[in-house]
Amino acid sequence: MKTTFTVTAALMLAGVLARPVQAQVDTVRATTLPPAQLAEKLYNSGIAKFNQKSYRAAIQDFDRALATRPDFSKAFYNRAATRYELKEYDQAVQDYDQAIKLEPESFTAYFGRGQARQALSQADAAEQDYTKATELKADYAPAWYYRGDLRFEKGNFKEALADFSAAVKADPAYAYAYHDRGSAQRQLGNYAAAVQDYDQALKLQPELLPALLNRASAKRRAGDLKGALADFSAYLNKVTDNPVAFNNRGSARFDAGDYKGAVADFSQAITLNAGYAFAYNNRAAAHLKLEEYKKAADDASQAIRLNAQYAEAYLNRGHAREMLRDADGACQDWRKAAELGLENGSAYANAACD
């Protein structure tokens, strides 16, 4: 009986071990997928992790996919996109290089490399990549838009305008392209056209508040002070901490002859940014209109302390000093304004000073 019991126990033990051993074999089989299939599985895992913003884990999956299949262009492309999110722009460019080498007609790879190069401040190289993307796919709006953005930053406003126009032609719902085309129109002095573009941007995306602010500036330049003030106020009802907006509404109020309202806006701009030289000088100009000459002189002096090369501030302080019967000080200021290139400074100095 003892011998029989021992054999039976051994058989039972063998039975218990059978399933774990089999499972271990299954696990080994799972790692022996054909290389292409394994690379695809790792690639899909990387995509899922990218979408979850687990970028480091995604990189690891793309690394393993490329180790299994070195010619996997999609893995290079998406690893580049992941590295872009991690701000590893040099490495992103290298991956886009490989993706383009494997798929020379990939317009998205050229566009992605352009984005990375732009982030590296390689404007000319980025522009070349965006150009190639537009050549490969003429209706790809982002490539036109970002090339326009680069050209706008370079001051090439006519070329930027053409690119933004191509972007909205490719995608009529591209609110940012309408907005930036409006800004190019404004730089070129086409204020009515700028207003129309900002209108369209806001129609497509009502919460695009920079369009509201920029439309206000365009309306002011076009002489529509009522419309400008309405837009400035609508913007400031939603954004209360922007000193530039207060300064610009103050300028519109100044143009409209509301000097007290202008002083209030310039003061709020200064409260928000104590180093805002423009707001000090603008408030000085409003104080001059209100015949508050001491306040005007003080504000102009503060603008000069903040920016010693501020010609307009010297001009305004000269006017204030003249009215305060400080003729020598006025002449010194006007001559300094002239020295800094302001023609009005020369005119006042020549007319009033020895």
XYZ file of C-alpha atoms in Angstrom:
354
model
C 0.000 0.000 0.000
C 2.800 2.373 0.838
C 4.447 1.877 -2.575
C 1.130 2.347 -4.398
C 0.415 5.549 -2.444
C 3.773 6.962 -3.360
C 3.300 6.287 -7.078
C -0.194 7.778 -6.979
C 1.132 10.928 -5.293
C 3.812 11.201 -7.937
C 1.203 10.929 -10.697
C -0.926 13.610 -9.032
C 2.102 15.888 -8.764
C 2.838 15.392 -12.437
C -0.756 16.345 -13.243
C -0.565 19.525 -11.180
C 2.611 20.595 -12.956
C 1.247 19.948 -16.423
C -0.756 23.226 -16.786
C 2.002 25.654 -15.651
C 4.493 24.036 -17.999
C 2.021 24.329 -20.864
C 1.358 27.995 -20.052
C 5.065 28.662 -20.069
C 5.304 27.177 -23.556
C 2.416 29.413 -24.720
C 4.264 32.497 -23.427
C 7.356 31.506 -25.373
C 5.292 31.107 -28.520
C 3.803 34.599 -28.107
C 7.278 36.156 -28.309
C 8.158 34.273 -31.438
C 5.767 36.161 -33.728
C 7.066 36.864 -37.239
C 9.186 40.076 -37.132
C 6.741 42.151 -39.182
C 3.809 41.126 -37.006
C 5.724 41.751 -33.788
C 6.872 45.174 -35.032
C 3.268 46.076 -35.854
C 2.124 44.962 -32.403
C 4.787 47.086 -30.706
C 3.990 50.002 -32.988
C 0.279 49.856 -32.096
C 1.203 49.725 -28.434
C 3.349 52.842 -28.905
C 0.457 54.653 -30.577
C -1.858 53.778 -27.679
C 0.669 55.064 -25.151
C 1.190 58.234 -27.170
C -2.549 58.881 -27.106
C -2.440 58.410 -23.333
C 0.431 60.949 -23.225
C 2.747 58.275 -21.824
C 5.481 59.520 -24.111
C 8.498 57.766 -22.594
C 6.704 54.420 -22.690
C 5.688 55.095 -26.286
C 9.321 55.765 -27.218
C 10.304 52.404 -25.768
C 7.701 50.612 -27.895
C 8.773 52.432 -31.052
C 12.413 51.589 -30.235
C 11.561 47.901 -29.967
C 9.478 48.011 -33.150
C 12.410 49.518 -35.050
C 14.850 47.023 -33.555
C 12.652 44.293 -35.011
C 12.002 46.050 -38.311
C 14.564 48.774 -39.157
C 12.704 49.918 -42.288
C 9.429 50.674 -40.459
C 8.829 54.268 -41.664
C 5.667 54.778 -39.598
C 7.566 53.939 -36.435
C 10.237 56.518 -37.279
C 7.533 59.094 -38.011
C 5.612 58.513 -34.800
C 8.739 58.295 -32.670
C 9.648 61.695 -34.128
C 6.205 63.048 -33.209
C 6.634 61.693 -29.688
C 10.055 63.273 -29.344
C 8.566 66.559 -30.509
C 6.080 66.373 -27.628
C 9.011 65.764 -25.287
C 10.765 68.827 -26.792
C 13.618 66.619 -27.994
C 13.683 68.494 -31.278
C 17.109 67.438 -32.561
C 16.227 63.760 -32.164
C 12.829 64.393 -33.730
C 14.541 65.859 -36.808
C 16.746 62.768 -37.053
C 13.724 60.471 -36.970
C 11.892 62.554 -39.567
C 15.027 62.301 -41.736
C 14.747 58.506 -41.624
C 11.014 58.575 -42.296
C 11.578 60.787 -45.354
C 14.424 58.562 -46.558
C 12.089 55.565 -46.433
C 9.027 57.437 -47.791
C 10.183 60.449 -49.860
C 6.582 61.364 -50.758
C 5.397 61.669 -47.151
C 4.155 65.259 -46.920
C 3.373 64.819 -43.217
C 6.984 63.867 -42.501
C 8.212 67.050 -44.198
C 5.640 69.062 -42.263
C 6.640 67.421 -38.967
C 10.317 68.063 -39.611
C 9.443 71.669 -40.397
C 7.716 71.955 -37.020
C 10.765 70.559 -35.223
C 13.133 72.825 -37.126
C 10.953 75.825 -36.374
C 11.116 74.910 -32.683
C 14.921 74.879 -33.066
C 14.763 78.410 -34.570
C 15.953 77.048 -37.916
C 13.531 79.254 -39.828
C 14.991 78.832 -43.327
C 15.180 75.038 -43.071
C 11.660 74.900 -41.642
C 10.360 77.048 -44.493
C 11.925 74.674 -47.004
C 10.174 71.722 -45.362
C 6.794 73.478 -45.360
C 7.334 74.344 -49.029
C 8.032 70.692 -49.846
C 4.888 69.667 -47.969
C 2.796 72.078 -50.061
C 4.369 70.715 -53.241
C 3.512 67.152 -52.268
C -0.019 68.016 -51.140
C -1.313 71.395 -52.259
C -4.496 71.175 -50.202
C -2.726 70.572 -46.868
C -3.692 73.784 -45.078
C -1.335 73.549 -42.061
C 1.753 73.632 -44.278
C 0.585 76.858 -45.918
C -0.364 78.333 -42.554
C 2.940 77.624 -40.824
C 4.983 78.825 -43.770
C 2.914 81.991 -43.652
C 3.649 82.277 -39.944
C 7.403 82.103 -40.615
C 7.175 84.684 -43.363
C 5.095 86.980 -41.170
C 7.750 86.793 -38.439
C 10.382 87.736 -41.027
C 8.344 90.793 -42.022
C 7.492 89.375 -45.462
C 3.844 90.367 -45.133
C 2.852 90.031 -48.802
C 4.214 86.474 -48.966
C 2.596 85.663 -45.638
C -0.714 87.009 -46.944
C -0.501 84.705 -49.963
C 0.212 81.693 -47.740
C -2.653 82.418 -45.354
C -4.938 82.813 -48.365
C -3.838 79.389 -49.625
C -4.534 77.948 -46.178
C -8.126 79.232 -46.073
C -8.663 78.057 -49.652
C -7.562 74.561 -48.615
C -9.597 74.698 -45.404
C -12.364 77.346 -45.324
C -12.975 76.576 -41.632
C -9.401 77.433 -40.579
C -10.093 80.229 -38.072
C -6.433 80.857 -37.213
C -5.550 81.296 -40.881
C -8.247 83.959 -41.245
C -6.973 85.639 -38.084
C -3.358 85.718 -39.226
C -4.336 86.832 -42.723
C -6.116 89.714 -41.026
C -2.906 90.553 -39.190
C -0.949 90.504 -42.458
C -3.559 92.781 -44.037
C -3.235 95.145 -41.060
C 0.564 95.269 -41.445
C 0.061 96.167 -45.114
C -2.386 98.954 -44.239
C -5.415 97.096 -45.639
C -7.565 97.782 -42.591
C -10.987 97.093 -44.108
C -9.786 93.716 -45.406
C -8.242 92.994 -42.007
C -11.579 93.661 -40.290
C -13.309 91.248 -42.679
C -10.803 88.509 -41.900
C -11.128 89.009 -38.154
C -14.918 88.903 -38.616
C -14.626 85.515 -40.296
C -12.227 84.184 -37.661
C -14.672 85.164 -34.911
C -17.604 83.697 -36.824
C -15.788 80.367 -37.010
C -14.409 80.533 -33.465
C -16.214 83.078 -31.254
C -13.823 82.525 -28.337
C -10.760 83.458 -30.384
C -10.260 86.587 -28.297
C -7.041 87.809 -29.982
C -9.153 88.299 -33.106
C -11.468 90.583 -31.139
C -8.525 92.611 -29.832
C -6.854 92.847 -33.232
C -10.123 93.756 -34.955
C -10.423 96.638 -32.515
C -6.967 97.884 -33.515
C -7.798 97.548 -37.212
C -11.045 99.481 -36.749
C -9.161 102.216 -34.922
C -6.676 102.469 -37.782
C -9.559 102.598 -40.242
C -11.098 105.512 -38.320
C -14.005 103.514 -36.883
C -13.473 104.656 -33.299
C -16.944 103.645 -32.155
C -16.451 100.103 -33.462
C -12.934 99.952 -32.027
C -14.096 101.001 -28.579
C -16.902 98.444 -28.672
C -14.435 95.662 -29.518
C -11.889 96.774 -26.916
C -14.586 96.864 -24.260
C -15.973 93.469 -25.284
C -12.479 92.024 -24.999
C -11.771 93.667 -21.630
C -15.055 92.365 -20.247
C -13.567 88.880 -20.684
C -9.847 89.542 -20.153
C -9.169 91.967 -17.315
C -5.423 91.480 -16.861
C -4.054 92.567 -20.247
C -2.201 95.904 -19.940
C -1.780 96.210 -23.723
C -5.541 96.055 -24.227
C -6.108 98.818 -21.669
C -3.370 100.906 -23.286
C -4.893 100.422 -26.739
C -8.409 101.258 -25.602
C -6.931 104.334 -23.936
C -5.423 105.318 -27.290
C -8.811 104.909 -28.987
C -10.435 107.039 -26.280
C -7.711 109.643 -26.761
C -8.431 109.707 -30.505
C -12.121 110.144 -29.733
C -11.390 113.118 -27.448
C -12.249 111.278 -24.235
C -9.084 112.278 -22.395
C -10.316 111.424 -18.898
C -11.339 107.972 -20.089
C -7.939 107.632 -21.739
C -6.174 108.536 -18.482
C -8.226 105.890 -16.656
C -7.238 103.197 -19.170
C -3.558 104.160 -19.231
C -3.568 104.139 -15.422
C -5.017 100.625 -15.386
C -2.348 99.500 -17.857
C 0.326 100.903 -15.518
C -1.274 99.197 -12.517
C -0.998 95.888 -14.359
C 2.540 96.590 -15.626
C 4.550 99.143 -13.706
C 7.309 99.036 -16.338
C 5.052 99.934 -19.268
C 6.814 102.976 -20.743
C 4.297 103.399 -23.571
C 1.407 103.718 -21.132
C 3.265 106.369 -19.112
C 3.990 108.406 -22.238
C 0.418 108.028 -23.479
C -0.937 109.138 -20.137
C 1.411 112.134 -20.313
C -0.154 113.059 -23.667
C -3.653 112.793 -22.193
C -2.647 114.945 -19.218
C -1.374 117.574 -21.673
C -4.779 117.646 -23.330
C -6.372 118.091 -19.910
C -3.865 120.902 -19.157
C -2.464 118.915 -16.219
C 1.110 119.858 -17.027
C 2.846 118.731 -13.847
C 1.298 115.278 -14.144
C 2.273 115.200 -17.819
C 5.880 116.062 -17.019
C 6.025 113.428 -14.281
C 4.634 110.704 -16.532
C 6.953 111.575 -19.408
C 9.906 111.532 -17.001
C 8.919 108.057 -15.818
C 8.682 106.853 -19.424
C 12.206 108.194 -19.993
C 13.502 106.464 -16.859
C 12.130 103.222 -18.258
C 13.441 103.888 -21.779
C 16.158 106.497 -22.141
C 15.816 106.408 -25.958
C 12.104 107.196 -26.012
C 11.963 110.211 -28.342
C 8.201 110.831 -28.039
C 8.479 110.987 -24.252
C 11.126 113.727 -24.535
C 8.831 115.601 -26.927
C 5.869 115.412 -24.531
C 7.968 116.393 -21.544
C 9.207 119.361 -23.555
C 5.615 120.470 -24.128
C 4.802 120.075 -20.425
C 7.922 121.992 -19.376
C 7.123 124.784 -21.801
C 3.714 125.215 -20.178
C 5.355 125.104 -16.734
C 7.573 128.016 -17.832
C 10.719 125.863 -17.889
C 11.972 127.059 -21.258
C 15.493 125.668 -20.908
C 14.208 122.251 -19.901
C 11.744 122.274 -22.791
C 14.495 123.077 -25.293
C 16.737 120.369 -23.917
C 13.942 117.831 -24.308
C 13.020 118.868 -27.827
C 16.664 118.761 -28.900
C 16.988 115.285 -27.399
C 13.901 114.170 -29.276
C 15.460 115.532 -32.472
C 18.753 113.797 -31.691
C 16.800 110.529 -31.409
C 15.364 111.060 -34.880
C 11.984 112.681 -34.192
C 11.362 115.433 -36.751
C 8.857 117.233 -34.527
C 11.625 117.674 -31.985
C 13.669 119.634 -34.525
C 10.648 121.725 -35.498
C 9.873 122.770 -31.936
C 13.535 123.367 -31.068
C 14.073 125.504 -34.163
C 10.904 127.504 -33.571
C 11.257 128.175 -29.837
C 14.906 127.795 -28.868
C 18.044 129.821 -29.610
